[in-house]
XYZ file of C-alpha atoms in Angstrom:
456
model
C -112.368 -48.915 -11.919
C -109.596 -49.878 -14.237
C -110.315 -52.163 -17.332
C -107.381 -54.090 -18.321
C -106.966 -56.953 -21.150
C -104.749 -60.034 -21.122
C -104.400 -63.556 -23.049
C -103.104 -65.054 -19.501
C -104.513 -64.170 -16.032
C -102.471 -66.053 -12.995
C -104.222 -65.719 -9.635
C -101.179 -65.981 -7.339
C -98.019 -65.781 -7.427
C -96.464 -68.628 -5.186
C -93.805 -71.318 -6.723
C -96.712 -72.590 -8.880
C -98.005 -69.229 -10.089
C -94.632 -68.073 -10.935
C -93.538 -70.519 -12.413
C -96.754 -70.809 -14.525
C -96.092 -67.608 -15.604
C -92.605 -67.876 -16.561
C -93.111 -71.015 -18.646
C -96.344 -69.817 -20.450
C -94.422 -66.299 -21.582
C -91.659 -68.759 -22.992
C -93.471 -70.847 -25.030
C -96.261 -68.324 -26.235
C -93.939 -64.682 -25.760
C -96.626 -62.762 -27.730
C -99.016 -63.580 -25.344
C -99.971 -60.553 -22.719
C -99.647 -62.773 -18.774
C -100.882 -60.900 -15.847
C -100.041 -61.995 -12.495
C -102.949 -60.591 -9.886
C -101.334 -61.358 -6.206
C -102.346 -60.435 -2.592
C -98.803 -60.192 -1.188
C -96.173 -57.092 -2.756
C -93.429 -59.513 -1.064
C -93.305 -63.168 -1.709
C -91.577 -65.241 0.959
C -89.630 -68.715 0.102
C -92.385 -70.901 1.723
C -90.048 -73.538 2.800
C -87.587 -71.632 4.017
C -89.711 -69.336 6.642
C -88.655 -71.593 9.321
C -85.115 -70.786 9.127
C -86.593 -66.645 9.489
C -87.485 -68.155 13.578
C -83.319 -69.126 14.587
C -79.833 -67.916 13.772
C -80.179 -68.988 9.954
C -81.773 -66.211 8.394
C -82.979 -64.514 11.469
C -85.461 -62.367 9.451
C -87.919 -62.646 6.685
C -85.552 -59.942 5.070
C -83.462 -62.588 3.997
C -85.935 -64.960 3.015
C -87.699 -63.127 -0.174
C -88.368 -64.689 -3.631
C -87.044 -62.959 -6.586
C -89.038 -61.724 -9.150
C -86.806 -60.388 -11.333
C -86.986 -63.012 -14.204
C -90.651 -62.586 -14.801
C -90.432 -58.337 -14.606
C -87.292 -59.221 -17.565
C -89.791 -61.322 -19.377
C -92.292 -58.964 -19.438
C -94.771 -60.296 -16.965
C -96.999 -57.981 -15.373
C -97.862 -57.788 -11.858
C -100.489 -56.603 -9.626
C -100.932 -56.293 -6.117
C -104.154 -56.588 -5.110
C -106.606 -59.310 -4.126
C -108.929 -60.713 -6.447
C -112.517 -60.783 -5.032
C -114.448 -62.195 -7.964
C -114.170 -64.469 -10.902
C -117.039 -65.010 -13.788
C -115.636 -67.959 -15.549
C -118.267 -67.702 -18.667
C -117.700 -64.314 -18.926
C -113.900 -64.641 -18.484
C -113.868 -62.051 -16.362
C -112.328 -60.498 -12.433
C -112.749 -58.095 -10.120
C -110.232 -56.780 -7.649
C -111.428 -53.843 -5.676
C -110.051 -51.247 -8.320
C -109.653 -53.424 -11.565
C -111.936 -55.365 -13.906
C -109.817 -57.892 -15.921
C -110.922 -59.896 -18.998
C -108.849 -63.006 -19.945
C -108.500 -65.558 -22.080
C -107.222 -67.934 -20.134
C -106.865 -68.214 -16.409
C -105.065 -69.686 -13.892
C -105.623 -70.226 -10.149
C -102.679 -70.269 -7.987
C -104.100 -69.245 -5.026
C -101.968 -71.925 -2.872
C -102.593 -72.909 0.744
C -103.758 -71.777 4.171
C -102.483 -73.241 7.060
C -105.121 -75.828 8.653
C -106.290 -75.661 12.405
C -108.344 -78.399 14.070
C -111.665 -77.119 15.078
C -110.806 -77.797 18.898
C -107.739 -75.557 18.500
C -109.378 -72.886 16.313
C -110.355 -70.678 19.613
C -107.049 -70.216 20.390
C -106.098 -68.136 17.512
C -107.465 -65.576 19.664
C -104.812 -65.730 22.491
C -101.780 -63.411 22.594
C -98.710 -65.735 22.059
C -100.411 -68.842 19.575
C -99.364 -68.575 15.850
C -99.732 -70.834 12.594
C -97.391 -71.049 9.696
C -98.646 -68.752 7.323
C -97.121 -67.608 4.134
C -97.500 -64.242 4.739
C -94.527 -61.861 5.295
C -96.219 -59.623 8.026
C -98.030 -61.929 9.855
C -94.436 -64.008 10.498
C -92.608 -60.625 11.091
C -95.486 -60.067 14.008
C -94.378 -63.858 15.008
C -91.556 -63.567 14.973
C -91.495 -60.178 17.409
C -93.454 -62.065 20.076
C -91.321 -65.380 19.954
C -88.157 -63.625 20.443
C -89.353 -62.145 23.898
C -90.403 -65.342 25.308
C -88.708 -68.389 26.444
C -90.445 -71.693 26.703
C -92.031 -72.199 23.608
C -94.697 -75.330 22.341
C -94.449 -76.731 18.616
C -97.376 -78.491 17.867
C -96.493 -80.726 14.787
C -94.594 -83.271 14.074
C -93.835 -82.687 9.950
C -91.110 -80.785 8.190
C -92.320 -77.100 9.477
C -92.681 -78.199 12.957
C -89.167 -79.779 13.165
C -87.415 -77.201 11.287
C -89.035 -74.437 13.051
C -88.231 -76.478 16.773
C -84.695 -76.898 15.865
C -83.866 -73.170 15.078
C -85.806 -72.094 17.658
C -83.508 -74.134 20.273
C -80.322 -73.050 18.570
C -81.394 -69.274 19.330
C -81.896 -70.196 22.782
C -85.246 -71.582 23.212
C -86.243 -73.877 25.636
C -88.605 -76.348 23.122
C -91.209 -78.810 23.173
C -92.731 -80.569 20.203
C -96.380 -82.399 21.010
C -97.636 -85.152 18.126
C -100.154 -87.501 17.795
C -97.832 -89.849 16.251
C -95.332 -92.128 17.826
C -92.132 -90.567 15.748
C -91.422 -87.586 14.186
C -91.810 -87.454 10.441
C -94.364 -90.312 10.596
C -95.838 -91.329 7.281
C -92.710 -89.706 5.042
C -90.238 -92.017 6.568
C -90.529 -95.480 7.553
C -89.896 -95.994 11.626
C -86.060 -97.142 11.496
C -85.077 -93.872 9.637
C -88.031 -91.652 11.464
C -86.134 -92.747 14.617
C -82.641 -91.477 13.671
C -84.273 -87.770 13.069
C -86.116 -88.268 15.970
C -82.497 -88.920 17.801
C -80.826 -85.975 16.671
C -83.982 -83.681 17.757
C -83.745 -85.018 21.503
C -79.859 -84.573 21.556
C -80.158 -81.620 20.958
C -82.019 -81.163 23.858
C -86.019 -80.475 22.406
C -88.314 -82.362 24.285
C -90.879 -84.984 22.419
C -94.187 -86.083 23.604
C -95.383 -88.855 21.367
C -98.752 -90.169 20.772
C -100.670 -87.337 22.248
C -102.689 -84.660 21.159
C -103.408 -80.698 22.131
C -106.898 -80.894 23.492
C -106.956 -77.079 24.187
C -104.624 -73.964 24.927
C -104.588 -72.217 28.445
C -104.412 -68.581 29.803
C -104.841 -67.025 33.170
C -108.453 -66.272 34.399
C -109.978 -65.168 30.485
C -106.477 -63.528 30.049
C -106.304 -64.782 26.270
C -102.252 -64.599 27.066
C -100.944 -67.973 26.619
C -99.753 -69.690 29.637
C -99.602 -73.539 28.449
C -101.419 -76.649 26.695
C -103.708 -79.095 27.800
C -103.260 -82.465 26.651
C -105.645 -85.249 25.565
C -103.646 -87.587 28.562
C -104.558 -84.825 31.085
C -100.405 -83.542 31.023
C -100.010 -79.828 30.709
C -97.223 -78.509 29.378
C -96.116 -74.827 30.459
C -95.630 -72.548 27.512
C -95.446 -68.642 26.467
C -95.867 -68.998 22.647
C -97.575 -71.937 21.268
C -96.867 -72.717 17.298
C -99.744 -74.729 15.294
C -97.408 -76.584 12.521
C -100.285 -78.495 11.767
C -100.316 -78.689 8.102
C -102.155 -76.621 5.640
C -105.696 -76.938 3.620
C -106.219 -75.563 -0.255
C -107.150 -72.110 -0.514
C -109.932 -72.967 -2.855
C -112.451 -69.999 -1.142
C -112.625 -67.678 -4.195
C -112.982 -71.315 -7.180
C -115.519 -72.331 -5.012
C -117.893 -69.454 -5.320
C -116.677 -69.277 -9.236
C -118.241 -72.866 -9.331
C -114.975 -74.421 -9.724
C -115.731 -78.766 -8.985
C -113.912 -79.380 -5.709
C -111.842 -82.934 -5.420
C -110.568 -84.660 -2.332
C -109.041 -82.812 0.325
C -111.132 -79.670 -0.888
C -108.698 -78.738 -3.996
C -109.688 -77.979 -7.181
C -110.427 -80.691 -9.685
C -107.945 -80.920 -12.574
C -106.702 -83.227 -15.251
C -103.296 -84.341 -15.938
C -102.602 -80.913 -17.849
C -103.785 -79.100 -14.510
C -107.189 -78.193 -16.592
C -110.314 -77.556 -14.830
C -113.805 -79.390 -16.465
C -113.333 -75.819 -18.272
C -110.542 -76.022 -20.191
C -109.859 -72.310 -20.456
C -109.882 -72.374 -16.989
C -106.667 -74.048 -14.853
C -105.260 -74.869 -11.465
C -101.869 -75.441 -10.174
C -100.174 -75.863 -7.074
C -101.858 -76.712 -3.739
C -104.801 -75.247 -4.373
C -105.517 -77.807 -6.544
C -106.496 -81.909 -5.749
C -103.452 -84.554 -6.386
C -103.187 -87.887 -6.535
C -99.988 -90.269 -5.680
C -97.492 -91.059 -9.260
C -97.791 -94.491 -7.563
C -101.140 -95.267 -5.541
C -102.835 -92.929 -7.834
C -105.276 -92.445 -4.891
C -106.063 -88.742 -3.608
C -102.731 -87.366 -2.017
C -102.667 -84.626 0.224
C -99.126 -83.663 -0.065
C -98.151 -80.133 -0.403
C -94.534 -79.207 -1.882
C -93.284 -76.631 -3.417
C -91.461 -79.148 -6.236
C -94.814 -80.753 -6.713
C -96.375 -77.383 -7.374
C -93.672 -76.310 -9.758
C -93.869 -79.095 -11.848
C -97.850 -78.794 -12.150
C -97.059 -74.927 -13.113
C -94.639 -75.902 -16.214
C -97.145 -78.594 -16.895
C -100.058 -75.774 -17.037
C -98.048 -73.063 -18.715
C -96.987 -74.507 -21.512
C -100.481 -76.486 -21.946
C -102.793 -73.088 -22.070
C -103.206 -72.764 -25.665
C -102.408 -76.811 -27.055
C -100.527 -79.260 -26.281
C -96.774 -78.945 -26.359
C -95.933 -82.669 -24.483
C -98.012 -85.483 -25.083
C -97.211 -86.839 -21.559
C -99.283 -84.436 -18.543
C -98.755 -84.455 -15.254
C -99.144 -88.001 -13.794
C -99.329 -87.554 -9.962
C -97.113 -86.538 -7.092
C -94.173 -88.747 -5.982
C -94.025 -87.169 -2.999
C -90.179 -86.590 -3.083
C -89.050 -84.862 0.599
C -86.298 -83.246 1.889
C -84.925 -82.039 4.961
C -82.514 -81.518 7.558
C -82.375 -82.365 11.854
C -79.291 -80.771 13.005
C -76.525 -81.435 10.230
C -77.759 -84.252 8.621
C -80.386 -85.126 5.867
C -83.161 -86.459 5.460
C -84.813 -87.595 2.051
C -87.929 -90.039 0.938
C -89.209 -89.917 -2.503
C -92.316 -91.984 -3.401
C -94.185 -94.666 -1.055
C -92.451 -96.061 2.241
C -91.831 -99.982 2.946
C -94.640 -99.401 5.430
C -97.209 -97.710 3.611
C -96.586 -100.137 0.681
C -96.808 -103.109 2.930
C -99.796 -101.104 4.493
C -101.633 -101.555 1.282
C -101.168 -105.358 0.197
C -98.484 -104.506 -2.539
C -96.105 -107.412 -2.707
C -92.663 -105.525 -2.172
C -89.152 -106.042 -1.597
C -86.568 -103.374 0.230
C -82.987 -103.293 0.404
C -80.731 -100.744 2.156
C -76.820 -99.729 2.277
C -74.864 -97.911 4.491
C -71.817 -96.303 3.520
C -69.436 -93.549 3.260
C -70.135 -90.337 1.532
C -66.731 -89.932 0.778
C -63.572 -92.231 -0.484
C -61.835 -93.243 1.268
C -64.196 -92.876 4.518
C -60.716 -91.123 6.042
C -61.472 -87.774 3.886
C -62.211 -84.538 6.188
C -65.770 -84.302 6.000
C -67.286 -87.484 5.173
C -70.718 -88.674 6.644
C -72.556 -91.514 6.951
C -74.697 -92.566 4.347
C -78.029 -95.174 4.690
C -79.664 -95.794 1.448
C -83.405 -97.831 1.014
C -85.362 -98.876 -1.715
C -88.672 -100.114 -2.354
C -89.530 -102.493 -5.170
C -92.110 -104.606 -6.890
C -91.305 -108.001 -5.948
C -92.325 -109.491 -9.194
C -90.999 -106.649 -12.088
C -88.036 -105.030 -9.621
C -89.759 -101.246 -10.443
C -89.101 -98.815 -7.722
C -91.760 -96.860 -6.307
C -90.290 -95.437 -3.386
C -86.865 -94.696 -1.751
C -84.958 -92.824 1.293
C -81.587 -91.576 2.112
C -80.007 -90.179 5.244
C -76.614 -88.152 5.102
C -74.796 -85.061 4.439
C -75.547 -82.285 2.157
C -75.914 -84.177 -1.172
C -78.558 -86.300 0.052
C -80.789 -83.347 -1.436
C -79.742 -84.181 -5.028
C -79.914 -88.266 -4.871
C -83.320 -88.629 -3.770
C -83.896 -86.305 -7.234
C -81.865 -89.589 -8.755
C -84.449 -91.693 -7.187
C -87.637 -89.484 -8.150
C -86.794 -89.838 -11.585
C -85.928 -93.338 -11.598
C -89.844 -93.491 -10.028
C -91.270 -91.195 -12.604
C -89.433 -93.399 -15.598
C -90.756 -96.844 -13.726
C -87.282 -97.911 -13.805
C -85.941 -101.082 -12.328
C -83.445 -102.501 -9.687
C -81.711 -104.162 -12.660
C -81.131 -101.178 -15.189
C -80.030 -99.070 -11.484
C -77.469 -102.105 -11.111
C -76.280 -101.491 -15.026
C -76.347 -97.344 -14.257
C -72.610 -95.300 -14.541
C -72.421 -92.924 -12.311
C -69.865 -90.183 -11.788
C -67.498 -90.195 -8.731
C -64.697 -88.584 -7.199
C -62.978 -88.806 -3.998
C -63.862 -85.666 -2.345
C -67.570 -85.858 -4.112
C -68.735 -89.003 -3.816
C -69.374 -92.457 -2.231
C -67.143 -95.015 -4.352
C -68.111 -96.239 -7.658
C -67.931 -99.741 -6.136
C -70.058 -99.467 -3.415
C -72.336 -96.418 -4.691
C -75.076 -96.305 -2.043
C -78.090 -95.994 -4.659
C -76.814 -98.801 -6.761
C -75.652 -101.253 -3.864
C -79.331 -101.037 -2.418
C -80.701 -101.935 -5.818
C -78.270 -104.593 -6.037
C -79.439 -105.963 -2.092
C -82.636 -106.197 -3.611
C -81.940 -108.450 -6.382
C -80.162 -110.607 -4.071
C -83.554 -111.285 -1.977
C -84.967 -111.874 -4.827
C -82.908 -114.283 -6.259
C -82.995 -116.171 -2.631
C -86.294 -115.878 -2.411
């Protein structure tokens, strides 16, 4: 067994491992990081659905690049780490014992099954969402010989994987407990538009029921349908479970790492564990809301960036005085060409929990004069403190740059800024760029706001 040495050991090497690395070799260089990893080829976690249609069309095109850290002098292995002595800062993969001084577990998500559903994971033709290059490559192999095919899910996976699976041909049918699609990140009047798009393009939606079990022919284990909770069964050869994911907190656990909600690993707001030599970033780890500041269980890969700067330059002092304060829970997406955004809390979730609110929305043009070639719609909402005017949540639907508003938004949420200093903001605008500086979407939303206010 090899004994190897390092100031910085990094379990994982997912957006918040990597980045953790990255970030802690720029601010300490002379320190030795070792990244320990289970998977020689990291996948872009978000964009694996696009591997499933005409997009990408294979996981070849859908690897992360590691060249920055292997520039920076990172080191990497491949191998699985199987135990961790966190007194003795010490761990064990299979052929390696590593000593550390510091260490950091990035060991990400699995995807999460309901225990009614977990005996199907036996049957030829039923897959999750794993990020795991081989076991989508076999998932990919089965689902392009088949035909009628069942999403269960109704979140950003299971959309984005329904929708490229109908453009390559796919007959499609998404099944979700909730009444819309993308329940809970959008409020129901901008749920509803997505939702729109998805049936006109011809995938079929049954709301407000569940997957009570899977079918096959006489013990065949090959799938053959789903049997629902309302007694419906749907016909199906391949049956996806986009059913959301759980920590990967296995291997803390038996290191005798405290557990928060939702299973992740408890950690302050510099991602340290109760041992402070020992960290946690990403979604292995247990996050609150930026606004609720009760326990979240949002996974993104922005969220789990953010936690691995935070982390990386926090391993040996303090280089902000400001940690990581919570996820805002900032979303993005895309149903057919158009966009879909939310950052923050929704009108109905903060209605949902007593907070005295006001919203105000805008539709324009993306473009002006509306006339240009190419210009989309574009529906702006806000959600504000009645009394102070601080936003705490916000969602846009339009073209491509919806993407980089709602960042506009999340960072007028992080800096607790109000409707009036968004009414005061310049912003930058061009014809063939932008919405018009007079009635600039973000700003006239703000500005509906006030006007309630005032009224009230």
């Amino acid at each position: 067994m090899e004994t190897i040495t390092c100031d910085v050991l990094i379990i994982g090497g997912g957006p918040a491992g990597g980045v953790c690395a990255v970030t802690a070799k720029m601010n300490y260089p002379q320190k030795k990081v070792l990244v320990v990893r289970e998977m020689e080829v990291q996948m872009v976690p978000c964009a694996i659905p696009y591997v499933f249609g005409t997009t990408l069309g294979s996981s070849e095109k859908n690897v992360a690049s590691c060249a920055k850290a292997e520039e920076m002098g990172i080191e990497t292995i491949i191998a699985k780490v199987e135990e961790v002595n966190t007194e003795a800062k010490m761990a064990r993969t299979s052929a390696h014992e590593i000593h550390f001084d510091k260490l950091v577990f990035a060991t990400g998500s699995v995807p999460f099954v309901h225990a009614s559903l977990q005996p199907s994971l036996a049957f030829e033709g039923v897959f999750t969402v794993p990020k795991n290059k081989q076991l989508i490559d076999k998932a990919k192999t089965y689902i392009d010989n088949v035909k009628n095919i069942v999403v269960v899910g109704t979140g950003f996976i299971g959309i984005e994987m329904a929708m490229e699976l109908k453009e390559s041909g796919k007959n499609v049918t998404v099944i979700g407990g909730s009444k819309h699609i993308l329940k809970g990140t959008f409020d129901s009047e901008v749920a509803m538009q997505a939702e729109e798009i998805l049936l006109a393009h011809d995938v079929a939606f049954i709301s407000e029921d569940r997957v009570s079990g899977v079918l096959d022919d006489n013990g065949s284990k090959i799938v053959r349908g789903v049997q629902l909770k309302s007694g419906r069964v749907v016909p199906a050869q391949a049956v996806i479970l986009a059913t959301g994911y759980k920590p990967n907190t296995q291997l803390a656990k038996e290191a005798g790492l405290f557990l928060g909600h939702y299973g992740g690993i408890w950690v302050d707001e510099y991602m340290r564990t109760a041992n402070h030599d020992v960290f946690a970033v990403g979604d292995c780890c247990a996050r609150r809301g930026f606004i609720s500041k009760v326990p979240s269980k949002v996974m993104l890969a922005s969220t789990s960036a953010a936690e691995g700067r935070m982390a990386g330059s926090s391993l040996f002092g303090f280089k902000y005085l400001k940690g990581f304060s919570g996820t805002i829970a900032i979303f993005s997406t895309m149903v057919g060409t158009t966009a879909f955004s939310s950052a923050g809390i929704t009108e109905e979730e903060a209605r949902k929990s007593g907070a005295d609110i006001v919203v105000g929305s805008f539709t324009g043009m993306n473009r002006h004069p509306g006339s240009i070639p190419g210009a989309h719609k574009q529906f702006v909402k806000l959600v504000a403190m009645r009394h102070s005017g601080q936003i705490i949540g916000g969602q846009i639907v339009g073209g491509n740059e919806t993407g980089e508003m709602i960042n506009i938004i999340g960072v007028m949420i992080e800096t607790k800024m109000t409707i009036y200093q968004v009414m005061s903001m310049q912003v930058a605008t061009q014809p063939m760029l932008t919405a018009a500086p007079t009635n600039y979407p973000i700003v006239m939303a703000a500005a509906m706001i006030a006007q309630k206010i005032e009224n009230h």
